[in-house]
Coordinates of C-alpha atoms and ligand atoms in Angstrom, one line a residue:
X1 CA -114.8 47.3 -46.2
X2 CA -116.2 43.8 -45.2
X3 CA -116.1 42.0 -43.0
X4 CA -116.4 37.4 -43.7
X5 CA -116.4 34.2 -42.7
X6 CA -116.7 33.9 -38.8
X7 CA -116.9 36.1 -36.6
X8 CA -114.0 37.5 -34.0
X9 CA -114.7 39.9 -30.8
X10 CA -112.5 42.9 -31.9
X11 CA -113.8 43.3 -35.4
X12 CA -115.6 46.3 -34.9
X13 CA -112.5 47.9 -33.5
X14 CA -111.0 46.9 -36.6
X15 CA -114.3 48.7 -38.4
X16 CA -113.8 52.1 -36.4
X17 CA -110.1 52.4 -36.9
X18 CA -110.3 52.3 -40.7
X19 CA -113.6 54.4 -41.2
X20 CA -111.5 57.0 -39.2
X21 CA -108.2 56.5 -40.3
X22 CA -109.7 56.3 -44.0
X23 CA -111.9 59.9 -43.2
X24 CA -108.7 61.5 -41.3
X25 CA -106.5 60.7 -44.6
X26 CA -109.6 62.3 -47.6
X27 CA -110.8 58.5 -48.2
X28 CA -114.8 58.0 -48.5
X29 CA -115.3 54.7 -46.8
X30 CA -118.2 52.2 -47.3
X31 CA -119.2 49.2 -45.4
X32 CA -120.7 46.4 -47.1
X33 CA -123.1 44.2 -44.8
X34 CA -122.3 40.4 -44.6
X35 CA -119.3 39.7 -46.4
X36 CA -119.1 38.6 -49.5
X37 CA -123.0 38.6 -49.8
X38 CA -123.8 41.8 -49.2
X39 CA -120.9 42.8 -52.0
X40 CA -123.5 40.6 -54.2
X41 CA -126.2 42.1 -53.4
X42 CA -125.7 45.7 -53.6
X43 CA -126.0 46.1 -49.7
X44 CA -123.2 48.6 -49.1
X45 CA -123.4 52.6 -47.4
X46 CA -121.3 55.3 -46.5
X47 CA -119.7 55.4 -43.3
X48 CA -119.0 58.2 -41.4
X49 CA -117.1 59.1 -37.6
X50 CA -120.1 59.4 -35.9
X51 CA -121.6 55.8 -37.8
X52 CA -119.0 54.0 -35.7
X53 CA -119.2 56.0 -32.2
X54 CA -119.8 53.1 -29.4
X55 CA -118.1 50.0 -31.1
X56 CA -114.9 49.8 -29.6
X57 CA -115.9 47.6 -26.6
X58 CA -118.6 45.5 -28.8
X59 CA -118.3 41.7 -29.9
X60 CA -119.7 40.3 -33.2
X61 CA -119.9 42.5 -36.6
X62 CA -121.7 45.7 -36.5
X63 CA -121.4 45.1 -40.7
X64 CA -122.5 41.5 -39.7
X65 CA -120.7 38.6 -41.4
X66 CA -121.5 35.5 -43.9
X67 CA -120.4 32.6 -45.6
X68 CA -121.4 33.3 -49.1
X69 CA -121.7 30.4 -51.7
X70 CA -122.1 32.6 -54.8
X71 CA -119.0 34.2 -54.3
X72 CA -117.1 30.5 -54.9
X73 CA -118.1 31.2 -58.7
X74 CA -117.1 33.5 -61.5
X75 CA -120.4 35.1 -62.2
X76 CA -121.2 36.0 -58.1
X77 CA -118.0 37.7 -58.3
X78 CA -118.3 40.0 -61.8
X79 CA -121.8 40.8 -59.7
X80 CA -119.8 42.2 -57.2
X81 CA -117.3 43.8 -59.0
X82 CA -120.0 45.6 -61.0
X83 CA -121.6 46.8 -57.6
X84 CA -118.5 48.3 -56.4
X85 CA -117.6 49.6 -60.0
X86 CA -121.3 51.6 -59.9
X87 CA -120.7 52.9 -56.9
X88 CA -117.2 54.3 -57.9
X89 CA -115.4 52.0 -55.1
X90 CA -111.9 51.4 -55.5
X91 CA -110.4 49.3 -53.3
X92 CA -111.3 46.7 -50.4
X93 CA -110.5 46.1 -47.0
X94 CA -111.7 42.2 -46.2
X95 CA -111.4 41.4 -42.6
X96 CA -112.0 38.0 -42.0
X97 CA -110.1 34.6 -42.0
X98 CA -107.5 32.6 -44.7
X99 CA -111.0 31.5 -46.5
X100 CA -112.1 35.8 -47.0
X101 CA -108.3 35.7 -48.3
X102 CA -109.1 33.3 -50.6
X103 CA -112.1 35.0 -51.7
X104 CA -109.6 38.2 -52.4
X105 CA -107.3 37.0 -54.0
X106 CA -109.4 35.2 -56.8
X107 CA -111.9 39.0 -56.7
X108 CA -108.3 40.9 -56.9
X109 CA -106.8 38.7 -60.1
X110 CA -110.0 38.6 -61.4
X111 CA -111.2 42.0 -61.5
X112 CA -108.4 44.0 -60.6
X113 CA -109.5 45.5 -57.8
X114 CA -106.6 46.1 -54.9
X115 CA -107.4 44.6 -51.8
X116 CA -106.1 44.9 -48.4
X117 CA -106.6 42.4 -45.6
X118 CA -106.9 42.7 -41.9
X119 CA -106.4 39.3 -40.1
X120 CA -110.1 38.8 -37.9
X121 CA -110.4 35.1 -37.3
X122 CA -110.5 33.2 -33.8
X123 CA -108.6 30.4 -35.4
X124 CA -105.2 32.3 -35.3
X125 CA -104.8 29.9 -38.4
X126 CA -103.3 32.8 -40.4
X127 CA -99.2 32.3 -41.2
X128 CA -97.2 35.9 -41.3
X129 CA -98.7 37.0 -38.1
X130 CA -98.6 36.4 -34.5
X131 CA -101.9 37.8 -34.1
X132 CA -105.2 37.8 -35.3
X133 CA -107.9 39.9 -34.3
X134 CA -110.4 37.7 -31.4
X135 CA -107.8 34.7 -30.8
X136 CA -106.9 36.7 -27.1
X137 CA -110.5 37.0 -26.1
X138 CA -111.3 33.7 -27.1
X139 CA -108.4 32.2 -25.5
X140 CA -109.4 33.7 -21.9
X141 CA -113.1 33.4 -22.4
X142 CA -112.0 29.4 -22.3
X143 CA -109.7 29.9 -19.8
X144 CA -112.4 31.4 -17.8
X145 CA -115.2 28.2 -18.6
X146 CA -112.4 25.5 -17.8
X147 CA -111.3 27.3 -15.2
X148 CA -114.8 26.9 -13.7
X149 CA -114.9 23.3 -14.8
X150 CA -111.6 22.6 -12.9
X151 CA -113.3 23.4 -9.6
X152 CA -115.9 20.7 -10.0
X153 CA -113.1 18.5 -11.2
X154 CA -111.4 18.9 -8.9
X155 CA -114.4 18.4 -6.2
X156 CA -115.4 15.3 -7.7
X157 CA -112.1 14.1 -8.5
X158 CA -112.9 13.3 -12.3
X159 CA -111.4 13.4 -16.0
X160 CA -112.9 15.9 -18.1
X161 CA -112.3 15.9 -22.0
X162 CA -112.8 19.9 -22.8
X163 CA -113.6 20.6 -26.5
X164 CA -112.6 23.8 -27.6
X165 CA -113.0 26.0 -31.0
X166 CA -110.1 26.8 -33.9
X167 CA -111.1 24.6 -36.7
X168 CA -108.1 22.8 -38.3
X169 CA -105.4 24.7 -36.2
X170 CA -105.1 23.7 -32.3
X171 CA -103.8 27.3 -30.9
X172 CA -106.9 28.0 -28.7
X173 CA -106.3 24.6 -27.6
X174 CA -102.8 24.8 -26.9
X175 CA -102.8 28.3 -25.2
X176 CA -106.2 27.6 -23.3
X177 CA -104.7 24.5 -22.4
X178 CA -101.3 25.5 -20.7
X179 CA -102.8 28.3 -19.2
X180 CA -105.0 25.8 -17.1
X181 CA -102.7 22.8 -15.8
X182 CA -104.0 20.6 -18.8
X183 CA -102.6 17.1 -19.0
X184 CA -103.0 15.9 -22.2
X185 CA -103.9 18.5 -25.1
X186 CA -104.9 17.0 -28.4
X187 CA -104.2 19.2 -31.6
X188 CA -104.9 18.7 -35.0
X189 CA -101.5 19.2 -36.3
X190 CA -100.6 16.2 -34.0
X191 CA -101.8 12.6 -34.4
X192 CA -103.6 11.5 -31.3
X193 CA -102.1 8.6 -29.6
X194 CA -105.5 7.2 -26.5
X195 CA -102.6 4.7 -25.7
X196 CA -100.1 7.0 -24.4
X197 CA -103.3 9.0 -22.4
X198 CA -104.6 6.1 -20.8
X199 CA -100.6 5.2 -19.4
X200 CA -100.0 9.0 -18.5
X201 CA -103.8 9.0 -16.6
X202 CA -102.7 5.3 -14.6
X203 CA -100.1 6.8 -14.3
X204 CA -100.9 10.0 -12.0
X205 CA -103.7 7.6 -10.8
X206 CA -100.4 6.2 -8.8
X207 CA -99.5 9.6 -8.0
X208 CA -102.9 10.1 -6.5
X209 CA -103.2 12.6 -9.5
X210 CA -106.7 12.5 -10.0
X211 CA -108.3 15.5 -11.7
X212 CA -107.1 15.4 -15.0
X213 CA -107.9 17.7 -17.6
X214 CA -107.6 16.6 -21.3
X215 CA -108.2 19.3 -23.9
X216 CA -109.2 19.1 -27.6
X217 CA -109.4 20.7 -30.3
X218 CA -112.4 20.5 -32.6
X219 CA -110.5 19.9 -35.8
X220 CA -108.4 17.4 -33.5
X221 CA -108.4 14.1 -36.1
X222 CA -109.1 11.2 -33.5
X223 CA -113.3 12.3 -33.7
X224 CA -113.3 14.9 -31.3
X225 CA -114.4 15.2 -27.5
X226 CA -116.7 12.3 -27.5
X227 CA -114.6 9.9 -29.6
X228 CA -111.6 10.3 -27.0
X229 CA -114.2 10.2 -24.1
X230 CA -115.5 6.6 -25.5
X231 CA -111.8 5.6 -26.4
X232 CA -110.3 6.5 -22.8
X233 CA -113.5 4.5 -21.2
X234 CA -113.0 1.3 -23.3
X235 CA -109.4 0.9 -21.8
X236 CA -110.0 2.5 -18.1
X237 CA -113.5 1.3 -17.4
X238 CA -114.4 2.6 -14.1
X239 CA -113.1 6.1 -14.6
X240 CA -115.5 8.6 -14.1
X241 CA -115.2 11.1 -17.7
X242 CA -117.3 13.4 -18.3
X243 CA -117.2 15.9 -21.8
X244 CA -118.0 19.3 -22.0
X245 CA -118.1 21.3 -25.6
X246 CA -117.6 25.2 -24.6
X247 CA -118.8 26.1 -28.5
X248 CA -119.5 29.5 -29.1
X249 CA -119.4 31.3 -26.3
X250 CA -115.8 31.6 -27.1
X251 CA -116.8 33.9 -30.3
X252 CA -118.6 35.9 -28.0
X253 CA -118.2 38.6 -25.7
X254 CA -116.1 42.4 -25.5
X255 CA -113.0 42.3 -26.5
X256 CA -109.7 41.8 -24.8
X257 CA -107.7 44.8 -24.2
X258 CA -105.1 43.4 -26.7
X259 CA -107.6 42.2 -29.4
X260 CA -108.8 46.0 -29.5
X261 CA -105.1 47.7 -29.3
X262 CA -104.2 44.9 -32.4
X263 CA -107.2 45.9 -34.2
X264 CA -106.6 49.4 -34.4
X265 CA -103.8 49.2 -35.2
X266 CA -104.2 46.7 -38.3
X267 CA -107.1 48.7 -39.6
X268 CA -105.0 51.9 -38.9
X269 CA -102.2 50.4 -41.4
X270 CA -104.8 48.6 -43.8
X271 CA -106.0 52.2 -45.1
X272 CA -101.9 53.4 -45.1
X273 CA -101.5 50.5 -47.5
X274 CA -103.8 52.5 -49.6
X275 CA -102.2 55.7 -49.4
X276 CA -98.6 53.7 -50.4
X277 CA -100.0 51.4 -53.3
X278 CA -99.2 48.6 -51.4
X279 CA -102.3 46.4 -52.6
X280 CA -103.0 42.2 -52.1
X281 CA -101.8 42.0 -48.5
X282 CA -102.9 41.7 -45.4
X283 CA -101.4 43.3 -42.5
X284 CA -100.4 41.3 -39.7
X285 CA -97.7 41.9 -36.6
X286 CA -94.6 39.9 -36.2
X287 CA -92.5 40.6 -33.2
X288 CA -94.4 43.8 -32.6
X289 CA -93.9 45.4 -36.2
X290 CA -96.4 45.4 -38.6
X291 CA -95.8 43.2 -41.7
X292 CA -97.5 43.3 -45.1
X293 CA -97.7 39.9 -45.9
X294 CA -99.0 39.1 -49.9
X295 CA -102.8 37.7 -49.2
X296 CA -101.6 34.7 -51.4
X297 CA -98.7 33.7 -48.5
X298 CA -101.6 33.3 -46.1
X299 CA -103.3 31.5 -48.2
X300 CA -100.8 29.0 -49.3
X301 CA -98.5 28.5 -46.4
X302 CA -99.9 26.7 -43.0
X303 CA -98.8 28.2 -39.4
X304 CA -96.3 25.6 -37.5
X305 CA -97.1 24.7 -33.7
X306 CA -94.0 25.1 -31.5
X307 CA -92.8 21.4 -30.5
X308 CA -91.4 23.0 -28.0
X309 CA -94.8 24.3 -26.5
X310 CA -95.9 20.5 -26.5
X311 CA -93.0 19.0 -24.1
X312 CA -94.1 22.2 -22.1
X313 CA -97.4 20.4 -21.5
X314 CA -96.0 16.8 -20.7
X315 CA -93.1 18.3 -18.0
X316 CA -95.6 20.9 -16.3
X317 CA -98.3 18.3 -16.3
X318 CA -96.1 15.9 -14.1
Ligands
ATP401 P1 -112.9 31.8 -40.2 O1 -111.4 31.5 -40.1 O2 -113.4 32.6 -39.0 O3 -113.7 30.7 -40.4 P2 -112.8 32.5 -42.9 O4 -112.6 33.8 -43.6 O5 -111.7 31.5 -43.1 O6 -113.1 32.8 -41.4 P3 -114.5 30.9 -44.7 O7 -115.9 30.4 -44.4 O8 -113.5 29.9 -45.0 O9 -114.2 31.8 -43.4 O10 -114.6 32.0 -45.9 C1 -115.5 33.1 -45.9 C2 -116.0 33.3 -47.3 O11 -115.0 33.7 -48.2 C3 -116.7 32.1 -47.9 O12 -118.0 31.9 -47.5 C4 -116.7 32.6 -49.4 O13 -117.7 33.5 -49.6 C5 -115.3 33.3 -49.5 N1 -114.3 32.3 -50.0 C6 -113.6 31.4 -49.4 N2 -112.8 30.7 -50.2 C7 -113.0 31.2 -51.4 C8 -112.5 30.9 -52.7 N3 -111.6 29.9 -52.9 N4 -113.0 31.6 -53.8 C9 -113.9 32.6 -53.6 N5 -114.4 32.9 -52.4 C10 -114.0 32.2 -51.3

């Protein structure tokens, strides 16, 4: 087991539940450190019960994480495939985002080595799921910072322009963003329009609206934070803007409640896919069932935002 890419509170729940589901069905498990690198470089042990005692609650990787270059290219990967074939290893849990899928599915055609996928990424940029593990805890922990930032908005009577994580998919932004009275969210997967902002901010400026939060998502396509910032001041010179980029703190922290329950449950299933030959999938949950989703589907097919989410925003905003 790995886990790759970034990481996602909740992924050493994830860790636990398949070392223990894995020892409870006859499996030996081993954990490779940093992703893809670690497979590379030989740096993989035995796990055991007691090895992942006092995880549950704990952010970040206890197998740590990477982005590994060498694994983009043929030989990086027969490395690997040797390591795991000298050790006697079988089969690989990846737990990671749609770019550790990637990885897989190129190792698994390659190499023929099954793999099964647990769905750890922030992003929530996986389709076939309506989870992924450390999208909840990263939600609240920015609804907990803009929360904050809305007080002194709100003293000060000010605009803020609220960056938030999720690389080319706008969930944290959408969910963080309706969960705190935003007015205008910006999301990648829509083009941003500073014309119809600027009318919708005179506009509660007649209202005497005057706090007004606008959120955006990094990947959003306009330039991000700053860009909008600098746009919205070139129309609307005497507003008072101000930026704020809340970064990584939203990778951070113990996981949510729900991030943990998800996670044990997907690494619970991930080692059942083992026991039922059900390889090149990743488990993921859709409407509370667990689904076994090919890792190629997540790969290929890109998540859709609700439209309907969006006139949510403009009506609630009013
Ligand atoms: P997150 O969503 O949190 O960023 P991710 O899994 O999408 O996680 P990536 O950086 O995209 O993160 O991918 C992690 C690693 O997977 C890469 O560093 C690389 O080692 C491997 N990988 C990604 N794409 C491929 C590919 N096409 N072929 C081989 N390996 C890949």
């Amino acid at each position: 087991m790995l886990t790759s890419g970034g990481d996602s509170p909740g992924m050493n729940a994830a860790i636990r539940a398949v070392v223990r589901t894995g020892i409870y069905y006859g499996f030996e498990v081993h954990g490779i450190m940093r992703g893809y690198q670690g497979l590379i470089e030989d740096d993989i042990s035995k796990l055991d019960s007691r090895s992942v005692a006092n995880i549950i609650q704990r952010g970040g990787t206890v197998l740590k994480t990477a982005r590994c270059k060498e694994f983009f290219d043929y030989e990086g990967r027969k490395q690997g495939y040797q390591n795991l074939k000298k050790r006697g290893i079988n089969g690989l849990v990846i737990i990671g985002g749609d770019g550790s899928f990637r990885g897989a599915v190129q190792f698994s055609q390659e190499f023929n080595i099954p793999c099964v996928g647990i769905a750890g990424t922030i992003d929530k940029d996986i389709y076939g799921t309506d989870f992924t593990i450390g999208f909840d805890t990263a939600v609240n922990t920015a609804v907990e910072a803009i929360d904050k930032i809305r007080d002194t908005m709100d003293a000060h009577d000010r605009i803020f322009v609220i960056e938030v994580m999720g690389r080319d998919a706008g969930y944290i932004a959408l969910h963080s963003g309706i969960a705190t009275g935003a007015e205008n969210i910006l999301i990648p997967e829509r083009a941003t329009n500073i014309d119809s902002i600027v009318e919708s901010l005179r506009e509660t400026e007649k209202r005497k609206k005057l706090v007004n939060l606008i959120i955006v998502a990094e990947g959003e396509k306009f330039g991000g934070a700053y860009e909008v910032q600098r746009a919205i001041s070139e129309k609307m010179p005497d507003a008072e803007i101000r930026v704020c980029i809340l970064g990584h703190i939203q990778r951070g922290g113990a996981p949510s409640c729900l991030d943990r329950l998800i996670a044990s449950r997907m690494g619970y299933h991930a080692v059942e896919c083992f026991l039922e030959e059900r390889y090149n999938v990743f488990v993921g949950i859709l409407n509370n069932k667990m689904h076994y989703i090919p890792l190629e589907n997540a790969v290929k097919t890109k998540g859709k935002i609700n439209e309907e989410w969006l006139k949510i925003v403009k009506i609630l905003a009013s």
